XYZ file of C-alpha atoms in Angstrom:
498
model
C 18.681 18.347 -30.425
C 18.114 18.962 -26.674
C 19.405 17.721 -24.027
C 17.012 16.283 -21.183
C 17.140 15.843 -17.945
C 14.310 13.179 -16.129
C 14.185 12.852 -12.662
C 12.719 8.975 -11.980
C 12.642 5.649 -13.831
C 8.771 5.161 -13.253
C 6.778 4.250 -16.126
C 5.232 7.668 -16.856
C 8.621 8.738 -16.681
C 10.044 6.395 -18.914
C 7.135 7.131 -21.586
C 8.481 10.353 -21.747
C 11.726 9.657 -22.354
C 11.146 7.444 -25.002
C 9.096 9.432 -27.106
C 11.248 12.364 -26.562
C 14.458 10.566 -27.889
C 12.588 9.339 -30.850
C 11.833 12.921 -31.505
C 15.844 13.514 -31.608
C 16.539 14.724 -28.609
C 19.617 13.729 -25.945
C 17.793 12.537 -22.938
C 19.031 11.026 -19.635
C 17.178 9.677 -16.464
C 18.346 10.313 -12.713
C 16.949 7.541 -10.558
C 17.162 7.564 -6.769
C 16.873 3.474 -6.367
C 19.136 1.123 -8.348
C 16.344 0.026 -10.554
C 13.383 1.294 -12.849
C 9.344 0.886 -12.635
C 8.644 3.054 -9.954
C 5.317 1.734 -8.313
C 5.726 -1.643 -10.669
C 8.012 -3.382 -8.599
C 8.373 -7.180 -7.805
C 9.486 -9.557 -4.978
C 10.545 -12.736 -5.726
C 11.325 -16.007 -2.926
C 12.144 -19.552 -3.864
C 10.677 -19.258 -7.347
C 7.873 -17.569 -6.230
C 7.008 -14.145 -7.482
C 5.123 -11.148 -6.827
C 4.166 -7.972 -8.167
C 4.152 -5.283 -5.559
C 2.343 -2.358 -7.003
C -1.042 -3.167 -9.051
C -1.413 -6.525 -10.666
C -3.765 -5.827 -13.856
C -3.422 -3.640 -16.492
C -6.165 -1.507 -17.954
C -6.551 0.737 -21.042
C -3.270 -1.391 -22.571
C -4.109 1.008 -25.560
C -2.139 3.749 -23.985
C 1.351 1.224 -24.122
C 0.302 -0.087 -27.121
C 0.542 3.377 -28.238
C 3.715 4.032 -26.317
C 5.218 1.021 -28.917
C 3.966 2.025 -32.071
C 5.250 5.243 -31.655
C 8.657 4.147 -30.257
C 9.979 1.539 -32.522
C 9.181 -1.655 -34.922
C 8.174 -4.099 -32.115
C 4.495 -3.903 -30.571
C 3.581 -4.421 -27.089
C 2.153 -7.418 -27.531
C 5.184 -8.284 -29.557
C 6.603 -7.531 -26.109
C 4.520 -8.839 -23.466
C 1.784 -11.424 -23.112
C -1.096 -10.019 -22.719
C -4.166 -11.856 -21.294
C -7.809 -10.803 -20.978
C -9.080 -11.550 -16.954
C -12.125 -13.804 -17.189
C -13.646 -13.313 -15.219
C -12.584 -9.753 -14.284
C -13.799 -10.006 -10.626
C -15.229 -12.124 -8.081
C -17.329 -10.061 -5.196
C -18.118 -11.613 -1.707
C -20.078 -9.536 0.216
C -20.753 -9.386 3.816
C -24.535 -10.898 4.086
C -22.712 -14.155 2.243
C -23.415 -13.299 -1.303
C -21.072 -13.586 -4.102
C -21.040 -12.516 -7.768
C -18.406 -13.030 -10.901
C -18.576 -10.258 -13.269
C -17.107 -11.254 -16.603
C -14.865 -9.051 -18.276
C -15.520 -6.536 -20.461
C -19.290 -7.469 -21.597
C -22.165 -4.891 -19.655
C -24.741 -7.597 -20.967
C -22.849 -10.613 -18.720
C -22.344 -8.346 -16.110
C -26.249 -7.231 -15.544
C -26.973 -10.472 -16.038
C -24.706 -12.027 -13.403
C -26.230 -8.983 -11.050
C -29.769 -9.838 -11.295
C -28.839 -13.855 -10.712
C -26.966 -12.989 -7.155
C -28.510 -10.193 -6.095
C -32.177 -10.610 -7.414
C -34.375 -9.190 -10.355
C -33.070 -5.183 -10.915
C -29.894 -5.188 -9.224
C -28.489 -5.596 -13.098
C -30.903 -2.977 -14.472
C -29.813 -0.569 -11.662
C -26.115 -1.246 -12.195
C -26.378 -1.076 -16.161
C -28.200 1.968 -15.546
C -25.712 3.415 -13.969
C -23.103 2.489 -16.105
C -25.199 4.275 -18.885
C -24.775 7.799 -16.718
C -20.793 7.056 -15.881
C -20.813 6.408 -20.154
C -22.061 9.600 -20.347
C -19.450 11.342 -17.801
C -16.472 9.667 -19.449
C -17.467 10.818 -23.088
C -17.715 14.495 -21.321
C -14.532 14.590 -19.634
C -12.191 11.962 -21.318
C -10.724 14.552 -23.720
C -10.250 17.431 -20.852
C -9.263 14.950 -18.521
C -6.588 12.156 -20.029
C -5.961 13.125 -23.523
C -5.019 17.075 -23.435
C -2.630 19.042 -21.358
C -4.006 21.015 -17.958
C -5.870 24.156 -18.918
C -4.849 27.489 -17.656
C -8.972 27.714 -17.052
C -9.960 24.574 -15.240
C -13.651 26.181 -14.594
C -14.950 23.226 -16.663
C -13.140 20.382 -15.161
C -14.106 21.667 -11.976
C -18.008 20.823 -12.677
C -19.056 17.064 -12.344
C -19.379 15.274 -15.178
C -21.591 12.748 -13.518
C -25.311 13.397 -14.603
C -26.759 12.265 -11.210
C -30.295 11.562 -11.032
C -32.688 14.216 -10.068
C -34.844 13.131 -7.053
C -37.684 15.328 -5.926
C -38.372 15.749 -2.345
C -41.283 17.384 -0.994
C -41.169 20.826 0.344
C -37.392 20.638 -0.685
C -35.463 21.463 -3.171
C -34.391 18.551 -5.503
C -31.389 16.310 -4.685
C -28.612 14.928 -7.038
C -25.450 12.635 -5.800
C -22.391 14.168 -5.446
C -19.959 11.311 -4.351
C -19.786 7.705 -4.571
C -21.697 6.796 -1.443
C -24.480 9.137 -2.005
C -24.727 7.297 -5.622
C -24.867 4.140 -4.024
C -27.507 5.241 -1.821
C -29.488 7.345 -3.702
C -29.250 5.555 -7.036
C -27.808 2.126 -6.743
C -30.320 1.165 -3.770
C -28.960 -1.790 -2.718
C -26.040 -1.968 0.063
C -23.947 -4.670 -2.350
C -24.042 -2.502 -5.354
C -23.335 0.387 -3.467
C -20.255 -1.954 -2.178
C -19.222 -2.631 -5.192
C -18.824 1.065 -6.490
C -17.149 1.855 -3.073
C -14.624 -0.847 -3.453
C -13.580 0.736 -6.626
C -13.420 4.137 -5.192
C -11.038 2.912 -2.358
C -8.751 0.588 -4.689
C -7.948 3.885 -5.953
C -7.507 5.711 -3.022
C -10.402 7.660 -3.081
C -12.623 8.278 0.012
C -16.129 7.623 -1.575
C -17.721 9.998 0.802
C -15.794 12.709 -0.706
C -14.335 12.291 -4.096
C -16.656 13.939 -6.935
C -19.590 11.485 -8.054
C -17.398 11.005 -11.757
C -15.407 8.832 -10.010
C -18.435 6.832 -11.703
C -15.559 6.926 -14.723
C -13.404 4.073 -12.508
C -15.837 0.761 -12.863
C -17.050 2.292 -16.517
C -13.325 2.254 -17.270
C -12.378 -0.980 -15.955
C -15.922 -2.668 -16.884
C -15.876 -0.824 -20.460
C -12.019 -1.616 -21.426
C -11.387 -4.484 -19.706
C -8.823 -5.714 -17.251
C -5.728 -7.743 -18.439
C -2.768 -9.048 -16.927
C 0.659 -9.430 -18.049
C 2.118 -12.552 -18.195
C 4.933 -12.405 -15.661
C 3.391 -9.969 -13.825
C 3.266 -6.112 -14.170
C 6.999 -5.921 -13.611
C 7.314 -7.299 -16.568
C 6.038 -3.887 -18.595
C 8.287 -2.198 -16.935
C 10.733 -4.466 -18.112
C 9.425 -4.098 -21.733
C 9.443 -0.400 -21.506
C 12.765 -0.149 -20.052
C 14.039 -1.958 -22.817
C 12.598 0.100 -25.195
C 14.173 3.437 -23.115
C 17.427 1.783 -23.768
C 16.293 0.266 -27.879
C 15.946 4.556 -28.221
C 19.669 5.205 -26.892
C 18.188 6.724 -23.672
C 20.839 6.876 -20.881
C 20.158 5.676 -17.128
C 22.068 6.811 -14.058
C 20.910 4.664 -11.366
C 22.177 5.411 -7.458
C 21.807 9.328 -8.363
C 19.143 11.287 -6.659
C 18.588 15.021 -7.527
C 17.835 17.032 -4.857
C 17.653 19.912 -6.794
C 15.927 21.412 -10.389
C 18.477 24.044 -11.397
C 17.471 27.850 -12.415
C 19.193 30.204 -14.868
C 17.541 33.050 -16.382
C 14.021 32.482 -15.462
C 13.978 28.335 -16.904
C 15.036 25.361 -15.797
C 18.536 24.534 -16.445
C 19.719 21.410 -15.130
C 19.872 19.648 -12.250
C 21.855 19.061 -9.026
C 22.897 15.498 -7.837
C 23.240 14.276 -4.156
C 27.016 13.878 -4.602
C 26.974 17.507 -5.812
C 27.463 17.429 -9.308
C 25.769 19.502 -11.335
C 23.904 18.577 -14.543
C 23.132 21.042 -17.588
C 19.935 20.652 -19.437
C 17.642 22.559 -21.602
C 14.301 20.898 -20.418
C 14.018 18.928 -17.400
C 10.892 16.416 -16.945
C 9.944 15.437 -12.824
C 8.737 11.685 -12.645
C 8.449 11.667 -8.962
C 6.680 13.192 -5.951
C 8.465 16.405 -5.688
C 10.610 16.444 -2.498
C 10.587 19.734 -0.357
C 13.360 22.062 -1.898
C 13.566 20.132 -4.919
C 11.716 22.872 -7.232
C 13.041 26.100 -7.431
C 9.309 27.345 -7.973
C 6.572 27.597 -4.999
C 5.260 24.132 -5.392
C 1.517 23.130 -6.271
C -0.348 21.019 -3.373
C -0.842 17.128 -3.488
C -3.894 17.225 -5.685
C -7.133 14.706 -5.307
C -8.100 14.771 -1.520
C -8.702 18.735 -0.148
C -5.394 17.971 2.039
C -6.091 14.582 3.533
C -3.222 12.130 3.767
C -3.122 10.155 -0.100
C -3.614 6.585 1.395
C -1.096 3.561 0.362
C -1.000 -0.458 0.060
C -1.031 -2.607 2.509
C 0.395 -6.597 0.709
C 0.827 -10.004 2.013
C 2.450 -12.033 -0.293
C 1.830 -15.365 0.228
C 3.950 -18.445 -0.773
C 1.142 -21.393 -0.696
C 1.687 -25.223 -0.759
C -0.755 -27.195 -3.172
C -1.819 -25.970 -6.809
C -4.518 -23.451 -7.597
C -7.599 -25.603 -7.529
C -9.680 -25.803 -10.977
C -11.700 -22.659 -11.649
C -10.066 -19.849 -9.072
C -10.308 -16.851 -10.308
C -7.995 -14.804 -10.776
C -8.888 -11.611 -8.530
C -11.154 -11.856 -5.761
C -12.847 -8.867 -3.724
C -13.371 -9.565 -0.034
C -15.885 -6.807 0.955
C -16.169 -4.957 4.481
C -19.472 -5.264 6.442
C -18.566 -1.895 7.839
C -17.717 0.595 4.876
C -18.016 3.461 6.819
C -15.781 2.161 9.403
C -13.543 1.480 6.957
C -13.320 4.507 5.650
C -13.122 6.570 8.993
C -10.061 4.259 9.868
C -8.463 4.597 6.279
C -8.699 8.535 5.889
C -8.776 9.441 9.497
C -5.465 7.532 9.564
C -5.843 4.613 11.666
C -6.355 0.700 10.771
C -9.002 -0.714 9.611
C -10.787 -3.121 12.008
C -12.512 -5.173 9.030
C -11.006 -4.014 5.834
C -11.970 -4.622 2.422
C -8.904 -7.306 0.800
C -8.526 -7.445 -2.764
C -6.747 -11.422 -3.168
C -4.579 -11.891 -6.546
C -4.333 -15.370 -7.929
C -2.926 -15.557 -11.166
C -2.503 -18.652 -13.581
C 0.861 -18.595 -13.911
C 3.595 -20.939 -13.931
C 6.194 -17.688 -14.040
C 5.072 -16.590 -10.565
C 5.674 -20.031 -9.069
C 8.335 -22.691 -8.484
C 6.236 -25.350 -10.470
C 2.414 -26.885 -10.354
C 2.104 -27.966 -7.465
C 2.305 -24.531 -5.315
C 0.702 -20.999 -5.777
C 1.696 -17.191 -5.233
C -1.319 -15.413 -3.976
C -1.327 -11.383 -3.344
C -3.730 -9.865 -0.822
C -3.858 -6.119 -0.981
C -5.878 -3.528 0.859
C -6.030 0.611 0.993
C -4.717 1.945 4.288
C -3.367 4.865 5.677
C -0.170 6.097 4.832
C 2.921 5.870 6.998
C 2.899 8.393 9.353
C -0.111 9.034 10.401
C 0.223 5.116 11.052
C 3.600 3.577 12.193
C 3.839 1.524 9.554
C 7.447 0.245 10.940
C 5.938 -0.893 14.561
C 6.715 -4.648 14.243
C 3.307 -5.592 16.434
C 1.226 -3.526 14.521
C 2.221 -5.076 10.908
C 1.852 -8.300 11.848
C -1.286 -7.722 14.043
C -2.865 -6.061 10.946
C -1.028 -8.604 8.336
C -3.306 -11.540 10.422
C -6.314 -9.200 9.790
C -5.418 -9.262 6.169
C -5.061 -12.823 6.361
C -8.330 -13.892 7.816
C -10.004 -11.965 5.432
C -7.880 -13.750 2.244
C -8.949 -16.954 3.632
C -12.783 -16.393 2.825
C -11.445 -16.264 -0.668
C -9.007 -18.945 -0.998
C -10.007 -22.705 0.399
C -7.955 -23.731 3.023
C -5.486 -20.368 2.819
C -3.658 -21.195 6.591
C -2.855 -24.492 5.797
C -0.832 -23.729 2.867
C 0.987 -21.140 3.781
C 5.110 -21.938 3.521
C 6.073 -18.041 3.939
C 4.316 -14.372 4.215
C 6.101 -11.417 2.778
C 4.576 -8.323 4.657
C 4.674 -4.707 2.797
C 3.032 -1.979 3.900
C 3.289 2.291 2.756
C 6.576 2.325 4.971
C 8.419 0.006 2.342
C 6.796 1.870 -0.789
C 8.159 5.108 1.089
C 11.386 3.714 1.192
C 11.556 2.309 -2.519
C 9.985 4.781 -4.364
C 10.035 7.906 -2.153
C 6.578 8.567 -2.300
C 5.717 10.868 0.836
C 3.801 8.600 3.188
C 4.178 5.263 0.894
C 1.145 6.885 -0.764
C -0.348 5.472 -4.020
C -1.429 8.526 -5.762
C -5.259 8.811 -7.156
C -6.531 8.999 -10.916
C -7.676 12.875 -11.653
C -11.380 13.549 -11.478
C -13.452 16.682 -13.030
C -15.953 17.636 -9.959
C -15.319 19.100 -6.726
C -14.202 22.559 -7.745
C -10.742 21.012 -9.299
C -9.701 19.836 -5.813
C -9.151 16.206 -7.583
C -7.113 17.132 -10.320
C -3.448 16.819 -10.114
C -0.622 19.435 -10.937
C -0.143 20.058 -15.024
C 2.356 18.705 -17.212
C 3.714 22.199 -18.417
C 4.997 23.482 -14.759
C 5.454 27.227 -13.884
C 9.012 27.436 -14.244
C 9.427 27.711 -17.900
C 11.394 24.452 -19.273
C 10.298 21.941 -15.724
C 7.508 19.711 -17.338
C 5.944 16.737 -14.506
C 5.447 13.230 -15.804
C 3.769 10.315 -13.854
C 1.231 9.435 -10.881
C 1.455 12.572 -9.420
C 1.141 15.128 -11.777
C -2.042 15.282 -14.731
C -3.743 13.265 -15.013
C -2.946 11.209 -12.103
C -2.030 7.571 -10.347
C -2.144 4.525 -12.509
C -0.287 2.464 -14.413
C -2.420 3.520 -17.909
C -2.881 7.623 -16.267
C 0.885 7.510 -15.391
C 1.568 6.342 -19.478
C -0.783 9.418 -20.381
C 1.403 11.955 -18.970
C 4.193 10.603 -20.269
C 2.763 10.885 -23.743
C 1.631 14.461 -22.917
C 4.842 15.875 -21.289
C 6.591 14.271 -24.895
C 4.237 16.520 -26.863
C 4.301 20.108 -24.983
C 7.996 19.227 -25.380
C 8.056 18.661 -28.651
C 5.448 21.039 -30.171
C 5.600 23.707 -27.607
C 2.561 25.254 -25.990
C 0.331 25.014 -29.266
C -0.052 21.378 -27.786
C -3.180 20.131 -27.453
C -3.181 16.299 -27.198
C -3.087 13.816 -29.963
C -5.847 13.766 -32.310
């Protein structure tokens, strides 16, 4: 039996620990807050309650794994789990709007060619078809198997972009999202669509490798589910489980240093000064400067550009939900590549795209006759926006409003209180440089959108969570947990579950 030390409650973190003390050993997490959940957080007013990291759930099959493997109880037996229907509204900036049902490519083209005319459903399904084909060639590589020493192959793109011919020229393929949308998508509300899905996940969709193409096939493939409660509510579930496995919690205590002895980790050192022995030690947090004893790997997915974060208003409403809202709502820009000038050249957006979360659920209000809406968008990080100037955040907070409103009838009216959070606050709760929200991995780009392996260079320091392989997410942050459990475990003969 060894004894472990984890640095971080957050849920990749957590996953870890869980399956390691199945496997027998003596593990114990550090956490720098005085809770768990990491990016799964929750604000809560008057009976009215909020999730402030991401509101749906996708790939559930990586907690439902997490369950069976950690006890009796499944994670349905858990939590409620509810399929989105449908998964997404889209308003666009020339007026039109679109539902996509969840998880069904044959209600989805068909909802595309009845808003956006004859072919817009063929193109999209089409492209689908090529992102099917990327996820099938990097899924293993990319979520299911530790880093390679050799990441030649994850640094192709998996995406098989069409080949156009041009005269007198050689031939042209897309290499990011917006050329995609351009080249292959053809229509400037498709093309908004894919972008929207880039920049929910922080992604800059002139940049980022064209697999990001994996995102919509993921979310459109799988399907999108909530949690009744709200997402806080898994980390509830998976706290509880930490605990069900005899894992121990020291809440207040932030390590501000991984401990060396002979060439491995051996511990680590608390604020306070005390000193911890271990013989593995997992990181489930943004490494702070000094905090590794080993020169440490770059913030992986954007060449060095600031990792944007999330930008909420919470909004207390008077009146019920009227009869057929759905459930999450996409405002789009008019101006995408404003938009994405002003997100990662680190200023605000004038227009930004607003992503409005209504749930169904009497647990997130004081009764039927009111309504907790979320409106979210992808912004700069703090710093290279002062995200504690008082004028700004509620200057930009109105922005954020207006744009809500297109989605939800008579939004002003209703409103009894706005809870403003912006990267400054996530900065400050989960220590996240910046307040930034850290990206899924992506093959493509020469590797520079992968994210730091599990198995670390200092012999016995294994990374867990957003920002290490394979990247941000509630279901990518699950993965590492699962793969930092089995390099543990097994030792470097590892190789992912099978």
């Amino acid at each position: 039996m060894a004894r472990i030390a984890v640095i971080g409650a957050g849920t990749g973190a957590m996953a870890a620990a869980a399956r390691l003390s199945v496997a027998g050993h003596r593990v114990t997490v550090y956490e720098r807050s005085e809770t768990y959940g990491g990016s799964l957080g929750r604000y809560a007013r008057d009976g009215f309650v909020f999730d402030t990291g991401p509101g749906l759930l996708h790939l559930p099959a990586v907690y439902r794994d997490l369950f069976v493997k950690t006890g009796k109880e499944s994670l349905e037996q858990c939590v409620t789990l509810t399929q989105v229907d449908p998964a997404s509204r889209h308003l666009f900036a020339d007026g039109t709007a679109v539902s996509l049902p969840n998880a069904s490519r044959a209600g989805v083209t068909g909802a595309l060619d009845r808003a956006l005319g004859e072919g817009a459903g063929a193109r999209w399904g089409d492209f689908l078809d090529r992102a099917g084909i990327a996820w099938n060639r990097s899924r293993r590589p990319l979520l299911e198997e530790p880093l390679p020493e050799d990441r030649q192959t994850l640094g192709r793109d998996p995406y098989p972009g069409v080949r156009r011919r041009r005269l007198l020229r050689g031939a042209r393929q897309a290499g990011t999202p917006a050329e995609v949308g351009a080249w292959e998508l053809a229509d400037p509300r498709l093309a908004a669509l894919l972008d929207g899905y880039a920049l929910s996940y922080g992604l800059d969709p002139r940049r980022a490798p064209a697999a990001a193409a994996l995102l919509p096939y993921m979310e459109e493939t799988f399907g999108s589910w909530y949690v009744g409660g709200g997402m806080r509510v898994l980390a509830d579930a998976v706290y509880e489980r930490c605990l069900a496995r005899k894992v121990d919690f020291v809440f207040g205590a932030e390590v501000v240093r991984v401990s060396e002895k002979d060439g491995r980790a051996a511990g680590v050192e608390l604020a306070d000064g005390t000193g911890v022995e271990a013989d593995h030690v997992v990181l489930g947090a943004q490494p702070a400067p000094g905090l590794l004893p080993v020169r440490e790997e770059p913030p992986a997915g954007t060449q060095g550009a600031p990792v944007p974060g999330r930008f909420l208003v919470m909004l207390s409403l008077r009146n019920a939900r009227e009869a057929g809202a759905v459930h999450r709502t996409v405002v789009h820009t008019g101006d995408p590549g404003a938009e994405q000038e002003a997100v990662f050249g680190g200023r605000t957006a004038h227009e930004p795209t607003v992503t409005v979360l209504r749930p169904d659920d009497p647990a997130t209000r004081p009764d039927q006759e009111h309504e907790a809406v979320t409106l979210m968008a992808t912004v700069a990080p703090h710093g290279p926006v002062d995200w504690t100037d008082g004028a700004l955040r509620e200057r930009f907070a109105e922005v954020v409003t207006g744009r809500g409103a297109e989605a939800v009838p008579g939004l002003r009216g209703r409103i009894l209180h706005a809870e403003v959070r912006t990267p400054a606050e996530t900065a400050a709760e989960t220590g996240a440089g910046g307040g930034s929200v850290p990206p899924p991995a992506l093959a493509g780009a020469g590797g520079a959108y992968l994210h730091p392996g599990n198995r670390s260079p200092l012999p016995g320091l294994y990374l867990a969570g957003g920002w290490s392989h394979p990247g941000g997410g509630t279901a990518h942050a699950g993965m590492s947990g699962a793969l930092v459990a089995g390099l543990v475990v097994e030792g470097d003969g590892f190789r992912g579950s099978r």
